[in-house]
PDB file of C-alpha atoms and ligand atoms in Angstrom:
ATOM      1  CA  MET A   7      -6.353  33.574  86.818  1.00 84.00           C
ATOM      2  CA  HIS A   8      -9.473  34.952  87.025  1.00 90.00           C
ATOM      3  CA  THR A   9     -11.552  36.281  84.141  1.00 95.00           C
ATOM      4  CA  ALA A  10     -13.292  39.502  84.115  1.00 96.00           C
ATOM      5  CA  GLU A  11     -16.382  37.469  84.483  1.00 95.00           C
ATOM      6  CA  GLN A  12     -15.494  35.749  87.439  1.00 96.00           C
ATOM      7  CA  LEU A  13     -14.446  38.984  89.177  1.00 95.00           C
ATOM      8  CA  ALA A  14     -17.512  40.561  88.026  1.00 96.00           C
ATOM      9  CA  HIS A  15     -19.437  37.568  90.053  1.00 95.00           C
ATOM     10  CA  MET A  16     -17.140  37.734  92.830  1.00 96.00           C
ATOM     11  CA  ARG A  17     -19.237  39.744  96.007  1.00 93.00           C
ATOM     12  CA  ARG A  18     -20.229  38.885  99.854  1.00 93.00           C
ATOM     13  CA  ASN A  19     -23.940  40.442 101.213  1.00 94.00           C
ATOM     14  CA  TYR A  20     -22.492  42.102 104.360  1.00 95.00           C
ATOM     15  CA  VAL A  21     -25.396  40.887 106.941  1.00 93.00           C
ATOM     16  CA  ARG A  22     -23.317  40.782 110.197  1.00 94.00           C
ATOM     17  CA  ASP A  23     -23.863  44.222 111.771  1.00 95.00           C
ATOM     18  CA  GLY A  24     -25.441  48.045 111.915  1.00 96.00           C
ATOM     19  CA  LEU A  25     -24.038  51.086 112.645  1.00 96.00           C
ATOM     20  CA  LEU A  26     -26.292  53.388 113.931  1.00 96.00           C
ATOM     21  CA  GLU A  27     -26.067  57.302 114.547  1.00 96.00           C
ATOM     22  CA  GLY A  28     -27.977  56.287 118.338  1.00 94.00           C
ATOM     23  CA  ASN A  29     -25.598  54.003 119.228  1.00 90.00           C
ATOM     24  CA  SER A  30     -22.328  55.717 118.246  1.00 95.00           C
ATOM     25  CA  PRO A  31     -20.476  57.579 121.352  1.00 96.00           C
ATOM     26  CA  ALA A  32     -19.482  60.913 120.618  1.00 96.00           C
ATOM     27  CA  ASN A  33     -15.738  60.380 120.678  1.00 97.00           C
ATOM     28  CA  PRO A  34     -14.262  58.340 117.392  1.00 98.00           C
ATOM     29  CA  MET A  35     -11.467  57.317 119.271  1.00 98.00           C
ATOM     30  CA  GLN A  36     -13.800  55.127 121.555  1.00 97.00           C
ATOM     31  CA  LEU A  37     -15.743  53.609 118.562  1.00 98.00           C
ATOM     32  CA  PHE A  38     -12.350  52.838 117.464  1.00 98.00           C
ATOM     33  CA  GLY A  39     -11.102  51.258 120.520  1.00 98.00           C
ATOM     34  CA  GLN A  40     -14.175  49.131 120.236  1.00 97.00           C
ATOM     35  CA  TRP A  41     -13.892  48.110 116.874  1.00 98.00           C
ATOM     36  CA  LEU A  42     -10.531  47.063 117.398  1.00 98.00           C
ATOM     37  CA  GLU A  43     -11.025  45.289 120.721  1.00 97.00           C
ATOM     38  CA  HIS A  44     -13.402  43.696 118.637  1.00 97.00           C
ATOM     39  CA  ALA A  45     -11.105  42.763 115.775  1.00 98.00           C
ATOM     40  CA  VAL A  46      -8.328  41.889 117.927  1.00 97.00           C
ATOM     41  CA  GLN A  47     -10.960  38.772 119.196  1.00 97.00           C
ATOM     42  CA  THR A  48     -12.561  37.862 115.685  1.00 97.00           C
ATOM     43  CA  GLU A  49      -9.669  38.264 112.814  1.00 95.00           C
ATOM     44  CA  LYS A  50      -7.573  35.284 113.347  1.00 92.00           C
ATOM     45  CA  PRO A  51      -3.925  34.342 112.108  1.00 92.00           C
ATOM     46  CA  PRO A  52      -3.029  34.934 109.444  1.00 92.00           C
ATOM     47  CA  SER A  53      -5.146  37.875 109.331  1.00 92.00           C
ATOM     48  CA  GLU A  54      -3.686  40.629 111.871  1.00 96.00           C
ATOM     49  CA  ALA A  55      -6.279  43.048 113.388  1.00 98.00           C
ATOM     50  CA  ASN A  56      -3.557  45.318 114.009  1.00 98.00           C
ATOM     51  CA  ALA A  57      -2.416  45.750 110.381  1.00 98.00           C
ATOM     52  CA  MET A  58      -3.534  49.079 108.668  1.00 98.00           C
ATOM     53  CA  LEU A  59      -2.576  50.603 105.239  1.00 99.00           C
ATOM     54  CA  LEU A  60      -0.747  53.641 105.677  1.00 99.00           C
ATOM     55  CA  SER A  61      -1.044  56.349 102.437  1.00 99.00           C
ATOM     56  CA  THR A  62       1.452  58.755 102.013  1.00 98.00           C
ATOM     57  CA  ALA A  63       2.189  61.423  99.311  1.00 98.00           C
ATOM     58  CA  ASP A  64       5.403  62.830  98.200  1.00 96.00           C
ATOM     59  CA  ALA A  65       6.113  66.361  97.103  1.00 94.00           C
ATOM     60  CA  SER A  66       4.858  65.900  93.611  1.00 96.00           C
ATOM     61  CA  GLY A  67       1.081  64.461  95.225  1.00 96.00           C
ATOM     62  CA  GLN A  68       1.877  60.849  93.863  1.00 98.00           C
ATOM     63  CA  PRO A  69       0.573  58.712  96.307  1.00 98.00           C
ATOM     64  CA  HIS A  70       2.444  55.654  98.161  1.00 98.00           C
ATOM     65  CA  ALA A  71       0.743  52.910 100.524  1.00 98.00           C
ATOM     66  CA  ARG A  72       1.473  50.025 102.368  1.00 98.00           C
ATOM     67  CA  ILE A  73       0.663  47.648 105.274  1.00 98.00           C
ATOM     68  CA  MET A  74       1.894  48.834 108.839  1.00 98.00           C
ATOM     69  CA  LEU A  75       1.315  47.495 112.110  1.00 98.00           C
ATOM     70  CA  LEU A  76      -0.709  49.888 114.480  1.00 98.00           C
ATOM     71  CA  LYS A  77       1.562  49.941 117.684  1.00 98.00           C
ATOM     72  CA  GLY A  78      -0.503  52.516 119.938  1.00 97.00           C
ATOM     73  CA  MET A  79      -3.510  54.461 119.969  1.00 97.00           C
ATOM     74  CA  ASP A  80      -4.780  57.353 122.589  1.00 95.00           C
ATOM     75  CA  GLU A  81      -6.125  60.451 122.593  1.00 94.00           C
ATOM     76  CA  ARG A  82      -3.733  61.842 120.525  1.00 97.00           C
ATOM     77  CA  GLY A  83      -3.797  59.712 117.815  1.00 98.00           C
ATOM     78  CA  PHE A  84      -2.728  56.446 116.124  1.00 98.00           C
ATOM     79  CA  VAL A  85       0.925  55.453 116.309  1.00 98.00           C
ATOM     80  CA  PHE A  86       3.172  53.408 114.046  1.00 98.00           C
ATOM     81  CA  PHE A  87       6.863  52.382 114.069  1.00 98.00           C
ATOM     82  CA  SER A  88       9.434  52.518 110.973  1.00 98.00           C
ATOM     83  CA  ASN A  89      12.289  53.860 109.364  1.00 98.00           C
ATOM     84  CA  TYR A  90      12.606  57.758 109.551  1.00 98.00           C
ATOM     85  CA  GLN A  91      14.952  57.462 106.378  1.00 98.00           C
ATOM     86  CA  SER A  92      12.725  54.782 104.450  1.00 98.00           C
ATOM     87  CA  ALA A  93      10.573  56.085 101.676  1.00 98.00           C
ATOM     88  CA  LYS A  94       7.595  56.530 103.353  1.00 98.00           C
ATOM     89  CA  GLY A  95       9.848  58.326 105.858  1.00 98.00           C
ATOM     90  CA  LEU A  96      11.329  61.158 103.570  1.00 98.00           C
ATOM     91  CA  GLN A  97       7.606  61.247 101.993  1.00 98.00           C
ATOM     92  CA  MET A  98       6.273  62.507 105.347  1.00 98.00           C
ATOM     93  CA  GLU A  99       8.833  65.068 105.648  1.00 98.00           C
ATOM     94  CA  ASP A 100       7.987  66.456 102.363  1.00 97.00           C
ATOM     95  CA  ASN A 101       4.146  66.014 103.263  1.00 98.00           C
ATOM     96  CA  PRO A 102       3.295  65.635 107.093  1.00 98.00           C
ATOM     97  CA  LEU A 103      -0.610  64.195 105.896  1.00 98.00           C
ATOM     98  CA  ALA A 104      -1.078  60.809 105.696  1.00 98.00           C
ATOM     99  CA  ALA A 105      -4.237  58.009 105.730  1.00 99.00           C
ATOM    100  CA  LEU A 106      -4.630  54.826 107.815  1.00 99.00           C
ATOM    101  CA  THR A 107      -6.915  52.316 106.406  1.00 99.00           C
ATOM    102  CA  PHE A 108      -8.246  48.993 108.614  1.00 98.00           C
ATOM    103  CA  PHE A 109      -9.911  46.508 107.021  1.00 98.00           C
ATOM    104  CA  TRP A 110     -12.019  43.712 109.052  1.00 98.00           C
ATOM    105  CA  PRO A 111     -13.056  41.546 106.895  1.00 97.00           C
ATOM    106  CA  VAL A 112     -14.767  39.161 109.553  1.00 97.00           C
ATOM    107  CA  LEU A 113     -16.627  42.274 110.841  1.00 97.00           C
ATOM    108  CA  GLU A 114     -17.311  43.656 107.664  1.00 97.00           C
ATOM    109  CA  ARG A 115     -15.903  46.758 108.795  1.00 98.00           C
ATOM    110  CA  GLN A 116     -13.618  49.412 107.162  1.00 98.00           C
ATOM    111  CA  VAL A 117     -12.429  52.372 109.246  1.00 98.00           C
ATOM    112  CA  ARG A 118     -10.651  55.465 107.396  1.00 99.00           C
ATOM    113  CA  ILE A 119      -8.608  58.004 109.052  1.00 99.00           C
ATOM    114  CA  GLU A 120      -7.229  60.824 107.743  1.00 98.00           C
ATOM    115  CA  GLY A 121      -4.593  63.591 109.484  1.00 98.00           C
ATOM    116  CA  ARG A 122      -0.830  64.936 110.179  1.00 98.00           C
ATOM    117  CA  VAL A 123       1.720  63.102 111.461  1.00 98.00           C
ATOM    118  CA  GLU A 124       4.460  63.770 113.286  1.00 98.00           C
ATOM    119  CA  ARG A 125       7.344  61.947 115.065  1.00 98.00           C
ATOM    120  CA  VAL A 126       6.385  60.494 118.643  1.00 98.00           C
ATOM    121  CA  SER A 127       9.073  61.435 121.525  1.00 98.00           C
ATOM    122  CA  ALA A 128      12.616  59.839 122.040  1.00 98.00           C
ATOM    123  CA  ASP A 129      11.476  58.207 124.860  1.00 98.00           C
ATOM    124  CA  GLU A 130       8.367  56.894 123.754  1.00 98.00           C
ATOM    125  CA  SER A 131      10.617  55.284 120.621  1.00 98.00           C
ATOM    126  CA  ASP A 132      13.193  54.151 122.952  1.00 98.00           C
ATOM    127  CA  ALA A 133      10.491  52.838 125.057  1.00 98.00           C
ATOM    128  CA  TYR A 134       8.891  50.814 122.469  1.00 98.00           C
ATOM    129  CA  TYR A 135      12.470  49.670 120.386  1.00 97.00           C
ATOM    130  CA  ALA A 136      13.020  47.996 124.185  1.00 96.00           C
ATOM    131  CA  VAL A 137      10.105  45.494 123.997  1.00 97.00           C
ATOM    132  CA  ARG A 138      11.466  44.441 120.295  1.00 96.00           C
ATOM    133  CA  PRO A 139      12.727  40.817 119.869  1.00 95.00           C
ATOM    134  CA  LEU A 140      16.374  41.593 120.012  1.00 94.00           C
ATOM    135  CA  GLY A 141      16.418  40.066 116.129  1.00 94.00           C
ATOM    136  CA  SER A 142      14.226  43.027 115.476  1.00 95.00           C
ATOM    137  CA  ARG A 143      15.833  45.451 117.237  1.00 96.00           C
ATOM    138  CA  LEU A 144      19.447  44.323 115.582  1.00 95.00           C
ATOM    139  CA  GLY A 145      17.160  44.167 112.398  1.00 95.00           C
ATOM    140  CA  ALA A 146      16.431  48.088 112.338  1.00 96.00           C
ATOM    141  CA  TRP A 147      20.102  48.584 112.789  1.00 97.00           C
ATOM    142  CA  ALA A 148      21.202  46.071 109.486  1.00 96.00           C
ATOM    143  CA  SER A 149      18.369  47.229 106.994  1.00 96.00           C
ATOM    144  CA  PRO A 150      18.686  50.242 105.207  1.00 96.00           C
ATOM    145  CA  GLN A 151      14.752  50.047 104.513  1.00 97.00           C
ATOM    146  CA  SER A 152      13.572  51.212 100.550  1.00 96.00           C
ATOM    147  CA  GLN A 153      17.417  51.145  99.553  1.00 97.00           C
ATOM    148  CA  PRO A 154      18.540  49.297  96.868  1.00 97.00           C
ATOM    149  CA  ILE A 155      20.485  46.302  97.589  1.00 95.00           C
ATOM    150  CA  GLY A 156      22.639  43.624  95.815  1.00 94.00           C
ATOM    151  CA  GLY A 157      21.669  40.984  96.948  1.00 95.00           C
ATOM    152  CA  ARG A 158      19.696  38.987 100.128  1.00 96.00           C
ATOM    153  CA  GLU A 159      23.805  38.250 101.006  1.00 97.00           C
ATOM    154  CA  GLN A 160      24.705  41.834 101.383  1.00 96.00           C
ATOM    155  CA  LEU A 161      21.640  42.035 104.089  1.00 95.00           C
ATOM    156  CA  ALA A 162      23.167  38.880 105.536  1.00 95.00           C
ATOM    157  CA  GLU A 163      26.682  40.782 105.531  1.00 96.00           C
ATOM    158  CA  ARG A 164      25.444  43.874 107.118  1.00 96.00           C
ATOM    159  CA  LEU A 165      23.392  41.988 110.265  1.00 95.00           C
ATOM    160  CA  ALA A 166      26.667  39.959 110.824  1.00 96.00           C
ATOM    161  CA  ALA A 167      28.321  43.704 111.256  1.00 96.00           C
ATOM    162  CA  VAL A 168      25.850  44.176 113.455  1.00 96.00           C
ATOM    163  CA  ASN A 169      26.022  41.342 115.509  1.00 94.00           C
ATOM    164  CA  GLN A 170      29.390  41.771 115.713  1.00 95.00           C
ATOM    165  CA  ARG A 171      28.814  45.145 116.672  1.00 94.00           C
ATOM    166  CA  PHE A 172      26.895  44.391 119.744  1.00 94.00           C
ATOM    167  CA  ALA A 173      28.118  41.163 120.720  1.00 92.00           C
ATOM    168  CA  ASP A 174      28.494  42.055 124.147  1.00 90.00           C
ATOM    169  CA  ASN A 175      25.416  43.779 124.328  1.00 89.00           C
ATOM    170  CA  ASP A 176      21.796  42.465 124.577  1.00 82.00           C
ATOM    171  CA  ASN A 177      20.214  45.844 124.798  1.00 90.00           C
ATOM    172  CA  PRO A 178      21.468  47.927 121.836  1.00 93.00           C
ATOM    173  CA  ALA A 179      20.491  51.342 121.774  1.00 95.00           C
ATOM    174  CA  ARG A 180      17.847  52.680 119.174  1.00 97.00           C
ATOM    175  CA  PRO A 181      18.925  53.519 116.005  1.00 98.00           C
ATOM    176  CA  PRO A 182      18.490  57.315 115.423  1.00 97.00           C
ATOM    177  CA  HIS A 183      16.982  56.327 112.072  1.00 97.00           C
ATOM    178  CA  TRP A 184      14.151  54.331 113.576  1.00 98.00           C
ATOM    179  CA  GLY A 185      11.086  55.600 115.591  1.00 98.00           C
ATOM    180  CA  GLY A 186       7.648  56.400 115.692  1.00 98.00           C
ATOM    181  CA  TYR A 187       5.082  58.266 113.943  1.00 98.00           C
ATOM    182  CA  ARG A 188       1.768  59.355 115.143  1.00 98.00           C
ATOM    183  CA  VAL A 189      -1.470  60.008 113.142  1.00 98.00           C
ATOM    184  CA  LEU A 190      -3.409  62.897 114.674  1.00 98.00           C
ATOM    185  CA  PRO A 191      -6.816  62.498 113.086  1.00 98.00           C
ATOM    186  CA  GLN A 192      -8.672  65.454 111.791  1.00 98.00           C
ATOM    187  CA  ARG A 193     -11.484  62.503 109.979  1.00 98.00           C
ATOM    188  CA  ILE A 194     -12.499  58.953 110.941  1.00 98.00           C
ATOM    189  CA  GLU A 195     -15.097  57.532 109.233  1.00 98.00           C
ATOM    190  CA  PHE A 196     -16.560  54.144 110.310  1.00 98.00           C
ATOM    191  CA  TRP A 197     -17.855  51.821 107.377  1.00 98.00           C
ATOM    192  CA  GLN A 198     -20.253  48.923 108.445  1.00 98.00           C
ATOM    193  CA  GLY A 199     -21.289  46.371 105.340  1.00 97.00           C
ATOM    194  CA  ARG A 200     -24.731  45.853 104.848  1.00 97.00           C
ATOM    195  CA  PRO A 201     -27.080  44.025 102.562  1.00 95.00           C
ATOM    196  CA  ASP A 202     -27.979  45.312  99.276  1.00 94.00           C
ATOM    197  CA  ARG A 203     -25.091  47.985  99.377  1.00 94.00           C
ATOM    198  CA  LEU A 204     -26.623  50.276 101.210  1.00 95.00           C
ATOM    199  CA  HIS A 205     -23.790  50.358 103.733  1.00 97.00           C
ATOM    200  CA  ASP A 206     -23.591  52.452 107.015  1.00 98.00           C
ATOM    201  CA  ARG A 207     -21.147  55.248 107.134  1.00 98.00           C
ATOM    202  CA  LEU A 208     -20.130  57.706 109.902  1.00 98.00           C
ATOM    203  CA  ASP A 209     -18.001  60.456 108.928  1.00 98.00           C
ATOM    204  CA  TYR A 210     -16.330  62.105 112.477  1.00 98.00           C
ATOM    205  CA  ARG A 211     -14.341  65.389 111.689  1.00 98.00           C
ATOM    206  CA  LEU A 212     -12.982  67.449 114.421  1.00 98.00           C
ATOM    207  CA  GLN A 213     -14.083  70.733 114.577  1.00 97.00           C
ATOM    208  CA  PRO A 214     -10.851  72.665 114.614  1.00 90.00           C
ATOM    209  CA  ASP A 215     -12.005  75.579 117.171  1.00 93.00           C
ATOM    210  CA  SER A 216     -14.329  73.442 119.673  1.00 95.00           C
ATOM    211  CA  GLY A 217     -11.726  70.558 119.627  1.00 93.00           C
ATOM    212  CA  ASP A 218     -15.246  68.533 119.402  1.00 97.00           C
ATOM    213  CA  TRP A 219     -16.242  66.209 116.898  1.00 98.00           C
ATOM    214  CA  SER A 220     -19.203  66.401 114.786  1.00 98.00           C
ATOM    215  CA  MET A 221     -20.685  63.078 112.934  1.00 98.00           C
ATOM    216  CA  THR A 222     -22.440  62.607 109.726  1.00 98.00           C
ATOM    217  CA  ARG A 223     -23.828  59.566 108.174  1.00 98.00           C
ATOM    218  CA  LEU A 224     -23.014  59.439 104.376  1.00 98.00           C
ATOM    219  CA  ALA A 225     -24.554  57.894 101.838  1.00 98.00           C
ATOM    220  CA  PRO A 226     -22.757  54.815 100.739  1.00 98.00           C
TER     221      PRO A 226
HETATM  222  C1  LIG B 305       1.446  42.834 107.738  1.00 95.60           C
HETATM  223  C2  LIG B 305       2.769  43.894 107.103  1.00 95.60           C
HETATM  224  C3  LIG B 305       3.100  44.553 108.341  1.00 95.60           C
HETATM  225  C4  LIG B 305       3.958  44.891 108.387  1.00 95.60           C
HETATM  226  N1  LIG B 305       4.336  46.415 109.360  1.00 95.60           N
HETATM  227  C5  LIG B 305       5.454  47.137 109.207  1.00 95.60           C
HETATM  228  C6  LIG B 305       5.599  48.205 110.301  1.00 95.60           C
HETATM  229  O1  LIG B 305       5.126  48.323 111.198  1.00 95.60           O
HETATM  230  N2  LIG B 305       6.799  48.925 110.203  1.00 95.60           N
HETATM  231  C7  LIG B 305       7.697  49.214 108.772  1.00 95.60           C
HETATM  232  O2  LIG B 305       8.423  50.001 108.431  1.00 95.60           O
HETATM  233  N3  LIG B 305       7.299  48.117 107.881  1.00 95.60           N
HETATM  234  C8  LIG B 305       6.013  47.539 107.976  1.00 95.60           C
HETATM  235  N4  LIG B 305       5.487  46.607 107.294  1.00 95.60           N
HETATM  236  C9  LIG B 305       6.714  46.527 105.775  1.00 95.60           C
HETATM  237  C10 LIG B 305       5.853  48.038 104.964  1.00 95.60           C
HETATM  238  O3  LIG B 305       4.536  47.510 103.935  1.00 95.60           O
HETATM  239  C11 LIG B 305       7.057  48.203 103.459  1.00 95.60           C
HETATM  240  O4  LIG B 305       7.257  47.335 102.820  1.00 95.60           O
HETATM  241  C12 LIG B 305       8.007  49.317 104.464  1.00 95.60           C
HETATM  242  O5  LIG B 305       7.635  49.661 105.397  1.00 95.60           O
HETATM  243  C13 LIG B 305       8.905  49.841 103.381  1.00 95.60           C
HETATM  244  O6  LIG B 305       7.776  51.107 103.204  1.00 95.60           O
HETATM  245  P1  LIG B 305       8.266  52.147 102.109  1.00 95.60           P
HETATM  246  O7  LIG B 305       9.651  51.660 101.105  1.00 95.60           O
HETATM  247  O8  LIG B 305       7.099  52.836 101.610  1.00 95.60           O
HETATM  248  O9  LIG B 305       9.118  52.936 103.438  1.00 95.60           O
HETATM  249  C14 LIG B 305       4.940  45.615 107.078  1.00 95.60           C
HETATM  250  C15 LIG B 305       4.296  44.885 105.907  1.00 95.60           C
HETATM  251  C16 LIG B 305       3.356  43.489 106.651  1.00 95.60           C
HETATM  252  C17 LIG B 305       3.090  42.849 104.945  1.00 95.60           C
END
């Protein structure tokens, strides 16, 4: 257990890089792509460079956050996969606004993304489901994600039933309750740690009329 005093003295001085308006592309998706690529090269296991915090809020306004894996990105936005009937799935049905946060400690970087969420097309979900390992595909059938279960044995029983159902089929169809979501970004903020807590923050916002991105520096 760390004492408050120990915690108070835990801090890093960030010296690795800077983030300047002049070197930053007008389109933040391009900058995100560069940072992700760099993170994949530098954030070695057990760190997962495509791990991100997904924050949602339920109808009462209560926030909920959990780690997810980014599984795709393009000009439209950021894609992840989950159970549509999970707690997060129901929250995003009630309130289709979400935030994604990436933290790349080796690079001393954070990216914060905010926007609307929508389900990806059935074809996109089918395509990703098909490339998952068979165990993960069957697991998606077996696990009623976010529901209380009696014990680990119950999960094993459900998996055994799924195995039996698909015994003659090594290409099971995607469960209807499982698929992808895409966060369509309205705002993307890039944070680069700098010495003396004078960090760089560039805040990109999508302009609703033109579809262009504006960029503003924020105080650290
Ligand atoms: C590194 C890591 C990656 C994860 N990736 C996913 C993912 O891609 N999809 C998913 O549904 N859950 C993923 N999880 C599990 C979620 O954090 C969470 O426990 C689960 O989705 C249930 O969340 P919910 O009850 O809020 O719906 C991951 C967990 C960790 C620690």
